[in-house]
Short mmCIF file of C-alpha atoms and ligand atoms in Angstrom, two decimals:
data_model
loop_
_atom_site.label_atom_id
_atom_site.label_comp_id
_atom_site.label_asym_id
_atom_site.label_seq_id
_atom_site.Cartn_x
_atom_site.Cartn_y
_atom_site.Cartn_z
CA UNK A 132 2.50 -20.81 53.24
CA UNK A 133 3.83 -17.74 55.05
CA UNK A 134 3.28 -16.92 58.72
CA UNK A 135 3.54 -13.96 61.08
CA UNK A 136 4.79 -13.64 64.66
CA UNK A 137 2.21 -13.86 67.48
CA UNK A 138 0.21 -10.63 67.57
CA UNK A 139 1.30 -9.81 63.99
CA UNK A 140 3.87 -7.13 64.95
CA UNK A 141 4.95 -4.78 62.14
CA UNK A 142 6.66 -1.42 61.67
CA UNK A 143 4.34 1.58 61.87
CA UNK A 144 6.49 3.88 59.71
CA UNK A 145 7.64 3.74 56.11
CA UNK A 146 11.17 5.08 56.32
CA UNK A 147 13.42 2.74 58.24
CA UNK A 148 17.09 3.31 58.94
CA UNK A 149 19.70 0.65 59.48
CA UNK A 150 23.21 0.85 60.84
CA UNK A 151 26.23 -1.37 61.41
CA UNK A 152 27.89 -1.96 64.76
CA UNK A 153 30.94 0.30 64.38
CA UNK A 154 33.46 -2.13 65.92
CA UNK A 155 32.87 -4.66 63.13
CA UNK A 156 34.45 -2.23 60.65
CA UNK A 157 32.75 -3.88 57.70
CA UNK A 158 34.00 -3.28 54.18
CA UNK A 159 31.92 -1.73 51.42
CA UNK A 160 31.51 -5.13 49.73
CA UNK A 161 29.86 -6.53 52.86
CA UNK A 162 27.70 -3.44 53.40
CA UNK A 163 26.47 -3.59 49.82
CA UNK A 164 25.18 -7.13 50.42
CA UNK A 165 22.86 -5.71 53.11
CA UNK A 166 21.82 -2.82 50.88
CA UNK A 167 20.93 -5.23 48.04
CA UNK A 168 19.01 -7.49 50.41
CA UNK A 169 16.93 -4.60 51.85
CA UNK A 170 16.22 -3.48 48.28
CA UNK A 171 14.76 -6.89 47.38
CA UNK A 172 12.05 -6.38 50.03
CA UNK A 173 11.60 -2.65 49.33
CA UNK A 174 10.73 -3.50 45.70
CA UNK A 175 7.48 -5.16 46.73
CA UNK A 176 6.27 -3.01 49.68
CA UNK A 177 6.02 0.75 50.32
CA UNK A 178 8.96 0.85 52.77
CA UNK A 179 12.34 2.56 52.33
CA UNK A 180 15.59 1.51 53.94
CA UNK A 181 18.48 3.90 54.34
CA UNK A 182 21.83 3.45 56.02
CA UNK A 183 22.34 5.77 58.98
CA UNK A 184 25.64 6.63 60.59
CA UNK A 185 24.03 7.20 63.97
CA UNK A 186 24.08 3.85 65.77
CA UNK A 187 21.83 4.66 68.73
CA UNK A 188 18.92 6.11 66.79
CA UNK A 189 18.75 3.68 63.87
CA UNK A 190 15.69 1.42 63.63
CA UNK A 191 17.69 -1.66 62.63
CA UNK A 192 21.07 -2.36 64.25
CA UNK A 193 23.26 -4.95 62.51
CA UNK A 194 26.25 -6.60 64.14
CA UNK A 195 28.50 -9.64 63.81
CA UNK A 196 29.18 -11.26 67.20
CA UNK A 197 30.61 -14.53 68.47
CA UNK A 198 29.38 -16.81 71.24
CA UNK A 199 27.56 -15.16 74.14
CA UNK A 200 26.91 -11.56 73.13
CA UNK A 201 24.53 -10.48 75.85
CA UNK A 202 21.01 -11.10 74.55
CA UNK A 203 20.47 -14.59 75.98
CA UNK A 204 20.78 -16.23 72.56
CA UNK A 205 24.48 -17.15 72.26
CA UNK A 206 25.98 -18.13 68.93
CA UNK A 207 27.53 -21.58 68.58
CA UNK A 208 30.62 -21.41 66.38
CA UNK A 209 30.80 -22.74 62.82
CA UNK A 210 27.39 -23.67 61.34
CA UNK A 211 24.37 -24.42 63.57
CA UNK A 212 22.82 -21.04 64.23
CA UNK A 213 23.98 -18.57 61.62
CA UNK A 214 22.10 -15.42 62.56
CA UNK A 215 19.01 -14.16 64.33
CA UNK A 216 16.77 -11.17 64.04
CA UNK A 217 14.01 -10.08 66.39
CA UNK A 218 10.46 -9.18 65.41
CA UNK A 219 9.30 -5.53 65.04
CA UNK A 220 9.92 -3.06 66.55
CA UNK A 221 13.11 -4.50 68.06
CA UNK A 222 15.42 -4.06 65.08
CA UNK A 223 18.18 -6.28 66.45
CA UNK A 224 19.92 -8.19 63.71
CA UNK A 225 22.88 -10.35 64.75
CA UNK A 226 25.11 -12.59 62.66
CA UNK A 227 27.53 -15.25 63.91
CA UNK A 228 31.08 -13.92 63.47
CA UNK A 229 32.39 -17.51 63.48
CA UNK A 230 30.72 -18.44 60.18
CA UNK A 231 32.69 -18.58 56.96
CA UNK A 232 30.56 -15.93 55.32
CA UNK A 233 30.93 -15.61 51.59
CA UNK A 234 29.83 -12.91 49.24
CA UNK A 235 28.55 -14.06 45.89
CA UNK A 236 31.31 -14.07 43.30
CA UNK A 237 34.06 -14.68 45.88
CA UNK A 238 36.36 -17.23 44.18
CA UNK A 239 37.51 -18.80 47.46
CA UNK A 240 33.94 -19.71 48.44
CA UNK A 241 33.82 -23.03 46.64
CA UNK A 242 36.78 -24.51 48.55
CA UNK A 243 35.33 -23.99 52.03
CA UNK A 244 32.80 -26.71 52.89
CA UNK A 245 31.25 -24.66 55.69
CA UNK A 246 30.80 -21.57 53.51
CA UNK A 247 27.55 -19.71 54.12
CA UNK A 248 26.19 -17.30 51.53
CA UNK A 249 25.77 -14.00 53.36
CA UNK A 250 23.08 -12.52 51.12
CA UNK A 251 20.84 -15.60 51.44
CA UNK A 252 20.88 -15.34 55.22
CA UNK A 253 20.45 -11.56 55.21
CA UNK A 254 17.38 -11.69 52.95
CA UNK A 255 15.81 -14.31 55.27
CA UNK A 256 16.59 -12.36 58.45
CA UNK A 257 15.17 -9.13 57.01
CA UNK A 258 11.93 -11.06 56.56
CA UNK A 259 11.95 -11.71 60.32
CA UNK A 260 12.89 -8.07 61.07
CA UNK A 261 9.83 -6.97 59.09
CA UNK A 262 7.49 -9.41 60.84
CA UNK A 263 7.46 -12.62 58.82
CA UNK A 264 7.74 -15.96 60.59
CA UNK A 265 8.63 -19.15 58.77
CA UNK A 266 6.93 -20.50 55.67
CA UNK A 267 5.95 -24.08 54.88
CA UNK A 268 6.71 -23.43 51.18
CA UNK A 269 10.10 -25.05 50.44
CA UNK A 270 10.84 -22.54 47.72
CA UNK A 271 10.20 -19.51 49.93
CA UNK A 272 12.99 -17.36 51.36
CA UNK A 273 11.26 -17.79 54.73
CA UNK A 274 11.42 -21.61 54.67
CA UNK A 275 13.35 -22.58 57.84
CA UNK A 276 16.15 -24.59 56.22
CA UNK A 277 18.55 -24.05 53.34
CA UNK A 278 20.83 -26.63 51.74
CA UNK A 279 24.54 -26.30 52.53
CA UNK A 280 26.53 -23.72 50.55
CA UNK A 281 23.52 -22.82 48.49
CA UNK A 282 22.32 -19.43 47.42
CA UNK A 283 18.68 -18.37 47.68
CA UNK A 284 18.11 -14.64 47.40
CA UNK A 285 15.07 -14.09 45.18
CA UNK A 286 11.75 -13.54 46.92
CA UNK A 287 9.15 -16.10 45.90
CA UNK A 288 5.42 -15.53 45.47
CA UNK A 289 4.77 -16.79 48.99
CA UNK A 290 7.21 -14.26 50.52
CA UNK A 291 5.72 -11.42 48.47
CA UNK A 292 2.12 -12.29 49.42
CA UNK A 293 3.08 -12.49 53.09
CA UNK A 294 4.95 -9.20 53.26
CA UNK A 295 2.30 -7.41 51.18
CA UNK A 296 -0.33 -8.51 53.65
CA UNK A 297 1.68 -6.84 56.45
CA UNK A 298 2.53 -3.60 54.60
N1 TQI B 156 18.47 -18.75 62.65
C1 TQI B 156 17.11 -19.01 62.87
C2 TQI B 156 16.27 -18.35 61.74
O1 TQI B 156 16.51 -17.18 61.45
C3 TQI B 156 16.64 -18.45 64.19
C4 TQI B 156 15.24 -18.91 64.48
C5 TQI B 156 14.88 -20.13 64.85
C6 TQI B 156 14.06 -18.16 64.36
N2 TQI B 156 13.51 -20.18 64.98
C7 TQI B 156 13.01 -19.01 64.70
C8 TQI B 156 13.80 -16.87 64.01
C9 TQI B 156 11.68 -18.59 64.65
C10 TQI B 156 12.47 -16.44 63.96
C11 TQI B 156 11.41 -17.30 64.28
O2 TQI B 156 15.43 -19.02 61.20
S1 TQI B 156 19.38 -19.70 61.69
C12 TQI B 156 18.27 -20.03 57.89
C13 TQI B 156 17.74 -21.07 56.99
C14 TQI B 156 19.00 -19.34 60.04
C15 TQI B 156 18.51 -20.31 59.22
O3 TQI B 156 20.71 -19.28 61.90
O4 TQI B 156 19.08 -21.06 61.94
C16 TQI B 156 18.55 -18.78 57.40
C17 TQI B 156 19.27 -18.10 59.55
F1 TQI B 156 16.53 -20.79 56.58
F2 TQI B 156 18.48 -21.18 55.93
F3 TQI B 156 17.75 -22.23 57.58
C18 TQI B 156 19.03 -17.81 58.22
CL1 TQI B 156 18.32 -18.44 55.72
ZN1 ZN B 157 21.98 -11.83 69.34
ZN1 ZN B 158 14.19 -17.95 60.10
#
Protein backbone atom coordinates (compact mmCIF):
# COMPACT_ATOMS: atom_id res chain seq x y z
CA UNK A 1 0.00 0.00 0.00
CA UNK A 2 1.18 3.52 -0.86
CA UNK A 3 2.18 6.18 1.66
CA UNK A 4 2.73 9.94 1.80
CA UNK A 5 5.35 12.08 3.54
CA UNK A 6 4.51 13.49 6.99
CA UNK A 7 2.02 16.33 6.59
CA UNK A 8 1.10 15.07 3.09
CA UNK A 9 3.04 17.76 1.16
CA UNK A 10 2.06 18.21 -2.49
CA UNK A 11 2.44 20.74 -5.31
CA UNK A 12 -0.21 23.46 -5.36
CA UNK A 13 0.03 24.17 -9.10
CA UNK A 14 -0.61 22.09 -12.20
CA UNK A 15 2.15 23.22 -14.53
CA UNK A 16 5.55 22.19 -13.25
CA UNK A 17 8.85 22.92 -14.94
CA UNK A 18 12.00 20.87 -14.68
CA UNK A 19 15.55 21.65 -15.65
CA UNK A 20 18.95 19.99 -15.79
CA UNK A 21 22.05 21.22 -14.00
CA UNK A 22 23.90 22.82 -16.93
CA UNK A 23 27.37 21.50 -16.03
CA UNK A 24 26.23 17.89 -16.50
CA UNK A 25 25.82 18.57 -20.24
CA UNK A 26 23.44 15.66 -20.67
CA UNK A 27 22.73 14.24 -24.10
CA UNK A 28 19.30 14.15 -25.70
CA UNK A 29 19.05 10.39 -25.08
CA UNK A 30 19.44 10.93 -21.33
CA UNK A 31 17.06 13.90 -21.27
CA UNK A 32 14.41 11.91 -23.09
CA UNK A 33 14.49 9.28 -20.33
CA UNK A 34 13.39 11.99 -17.87
CA UNK A 35 10.74 13.28 -20.27
CA UNK A 36 9.29 9.76 -20.68
CA UNK A 37 9.34 9.18 -16.93
CA UNK A 38 7.48 12.46 -16.18
CA UNK A 39 4.96 11.52 -18.87
CA UNK A 40 4.17 8.21 -17.13
CA UNK A 41 2.95 10.15 -14.07
CA UNK A 42 1.29 12.94 -16.08
CA UNK A 43 -0.90 10.31 -17.81
CA UNK A 44 -2.76 9.57 -14.59
CA UNK A 45 -2.99 13.00 -12.87
CA UNK A 46 -3.87 16.53 -14.05
CA UNK A 47 -0.27 17.82 -13.91
CA UNK A 48 1.96 18.92 -16.79
CA UNK A 49 5.73 18.79 -16.86
CA UNK A 50 7.77 20.91 -19.22
CA UNK A 51 11.50 21.32 -19.56
CA UNK A 52 12.70 24.84 -18.83
CA UNK A 53 16.03 26.32 -19.82
CA UNK A 54 16.06 28.66 -16.84
CA UNK A 55 17.78 26.79 -14.02
CA UNK A 56 17.03 29.13 -11.11
CA UNK A 57 13.29 29.41 -11.65
CA UNK A 58 12.42 25.81 -12.49
CA UNK A 59 10.30 23.88 -9.99
CA UNK A 60 12.33 20.67 -10.30
CA UNK A 61 16.12 20.83 -10.60
CA UNK A 62 17.85 17.65 -11.77
CA UNK A 63 21.56 17.02 -11.41
CA UNK A 64 24.11 14.20 -11.39
CA UNK A 65 26.65 14.62 -8.57
CA UNK A 66 29.30 12.48 -6.89
CA UNK A 67 30.10 12.09 -3.21
CA UNK A 68 29.47 15.09 -0.97
CA UNK A 69 27.52 17.62 -3.04
CA UNK A 70 26.47 20.06 -0.37
CA UNK A 71 23.04 18.96 0.86
CA UNK A 72 24.13 16.79 3.79
CA UNK A 73 23.25 13.57 1.97
CA UNK A 74 26.49 12.51 0.25
CA UNK A 75 26.50 9.85 -2.44
CA UNK A 76 28.53 6.70 -1.88
CA UNK A 77 30.11 5.56 -5.15
CA UNK A 78 28.97 2.53 -7.14
CA UNK A 79 25.62 1.06 -5.96
CA UNK A 80 24.28 1.73 -2.44
CA UNK A 81 22.40 4.99 -2.75
CA UNK A 82 21.54 5.64 -6.38
CA UNK A 83 19.57 8.86 -6.20
CA UNK A 84 17.43 10.98 -3.92
CA UNK A 85 14.63 13.43 -4.35
CA UNK A 86 13.08 15.69 -1.75
CA UNK A 87 9.38 16.05 -1.01
CA UNK A 88 7.29 18.98 -2.37
CA UNK A 89 7.87 21.85 -2.79
CA UNK A 90 11.65 21.33 -2.71
CA UNK A 91 12.13 20.04 -6.25
CA UNK A 92 15.68 18.80 -5.68
CA UNK A 93 16.39 15.66 -7.64
CA UNK A 94 19.94 14.30 -7.44
CA UNK A 95 21.45 11.21 -9.04
CA UNK A 96 24.77 9.55 -8.17
CA UNK A 97 27.24 10.32 -10.97
CA UNK A 98 29.29 7.25 -9.96
CA UNK A 99 26.58 4.76 -10.99
CA UNK A 100 26.82 2.85 -14.24
CA UNK A 101 23.58 4.28 -15.54
CA UNK A 102 22.10 2.55 -18.53
CA UNK A 103 19.39 3.61 -20.90
CA UNK A 104 17.05 0.89 -22.06
CA UNK A 105 18.22 -0.59 -25.34
CA UNK A 106 21.90 0.18 -24.66
CA UNK A 107 23.73 -2.97 -25.88
CA UNK A 108 26.61 -2.58 -23.42
CA UNK A 109 24.26 -2.70 -20.42
CA UNK A 110 24.18 -6.46 -20.07
CA UNK A 111 27.96 -6.80 -19.58
CA UNK A 112 28.18 -4.44 -16.59
CA UNK A 113 27.13 -6.19 -13.37
CA UNK A 114 26.56 -2.91 -11.54
CA UNK A 115 24.39 -1.46 -14.30
CA UNK A 116 21.43 0.55 -13.04
CA UNK A 117 18.47 1.25 -15.29
CA UNK A 118 18.10 5.03 -15.32
CA UNK A 119 14.41 5.17 -16.20
CA UNK A 120 13.44 2.82 -13.35
CA UNK A 121 15.15 5.05 -10.80
CA UNK A 122 13.80 8.26 -12.37
CA UNK A 123 10.19 7.04 -12.30
CA UNK A 124 10.59 6.12 -8.60
CA UNK A 125 12.21 9.44 -7.67
CA UNK A 126 9.52 11.45 -9.46
CA UNK A 127 7.04 9.69 -7.17
CA UNK A 128 8.96 11.15 -4.21
CA UNK A 129 9.17 14.59 -5.88
CA UNK A 130 5.38 14.56 -6.19
CA UNK A 131 4.82 13.52 -2.58
CA UNK A 132 4.68 9.72 -2.49
CA UNK A 133 6.59 7.85 0.19
CA UNK A 134 7.33 4.14 -0.07
CA UNK A 135 4.81 1.40 -0.75
CA UNK A 136 4.53 -2.01 0.89
CA UNK A 137 3.31 -3.46 -2.44
CA UNK A 138 6.27 -5.34 -3.98
CA UNK A 139 5.01 -4.70 -7.48
CA UNK A 140 4.70 -0.94 -7.00
CA UNK A 141 7.18 1.55 -8.46
CA UNK A 142 7.36 3.05 -4.95
CA UNK A 143 8.45 -0.22 -3.28
CA UNK A 144 11.80 0.60 -1.59
CA UNK A 145 13.95 -2.07 -3.27
CA UNK A 146 14.53 -3.23 -6.82
CA UNK A 147 16.40 -6.34 -7.95
CA UNK A 148 19.83 -5.76 -9.49
CA UNK A 149 19.96 -4.71 -13.15
CA UNK A 150 16.21 -4.95 -13.46
CA UNK A 151 13.84 -2.62 -15.18
CA UNK A 152 10.59 -1.46 -13.58
CA UNK A 153 9.02 1.56 -15.23
CA UNK A 154 5.27 0.94 -15.48
CA UNK A 155 3.11 2.45 -12.76
CA UNK A 156 1.08 -0.17 -10.91
CA UNK A 157 -2.44 0.21 -9.53
CA UNK A 158 -1.05 1.04 -6.10
CA UNK A 159 1.08 3.92 -7.48
CA UNK A 160 -1.86 5.27 -9.48
CA UNK A 161 -4.26 5.16 -6.52
CA UNK A 162 -1.71 6.93 -4.31
CA UNK A 163 -0.88 9.73 -6.73
CA UNK A 164 -4.55 10.23 -7.66
CA UNK A 165 -5.37 10.70 -4.01
CA UNK A 166 -2.80 13.53 -3.86
CA UNK A 167 -3.76 15.26 -7.14
N1 LIG B 1 17.38 6.23 -2.66
C1 LIG B 1 16.39 6.17 -1.68
C2 LIG B 1 14.99 6.15 -2.34
O1 LIG B 1 14.76 6.98 -3.23
C3 LIG B 1 16.45 7.36 -0.75
C4 LIG B 1 15.52 7.18 0.40
C5 LIG B 1 15.69 6.36 1.43
C6 LIG B 1 14.26 7.79 0.58
N2 LIG B 1 14.60 6.43 2.26
C7 LIG B 1 13.74 7.29 1.78
C8 LIG B 1 13.55 8.70 -0.14
C9 LIG B 1 12.48 7.66 2.24
C10 LIG B 1 12.29 9.08 0.33
C11 LIG B 1 11.75 8.56 1.52
O2 LIG B 1 14.19 5.33 -1.97
S1 LIG B 1 17.95 4.88 -3.38
C12 LIG B 1 15.35 2.61 -5.34
C13 LIG B 1 14.75 1.26 -5.21
C14 LIG B 1 16.78 4.31 -4.51
C15 LIG B 1 16.24 3.07 -4.39
O3 LIG B 1 19.08 5.30 -4.13
O4 LIG B 1 18.16 3.87 -2.40
C16 LIG B 1 15.04 3.39 -6.42
C17 LIG B 1 16.47 5.09 -5.59
F1 LIG B 1 13.46 1.33 -5.00
F2 LIG B 1 14.92 0.58 -6.30
F3 LIG B 1 15.33 0.60 -4.25
C18 LIG B 1 15.58 4.64 -6.55
CL1 LIG B 1 13.99 2.79 -7.66
ZN1 LIG C 1 21.66 15.52 -3.02
ZN1 LIG D 1 12.36 5.68 -2.61
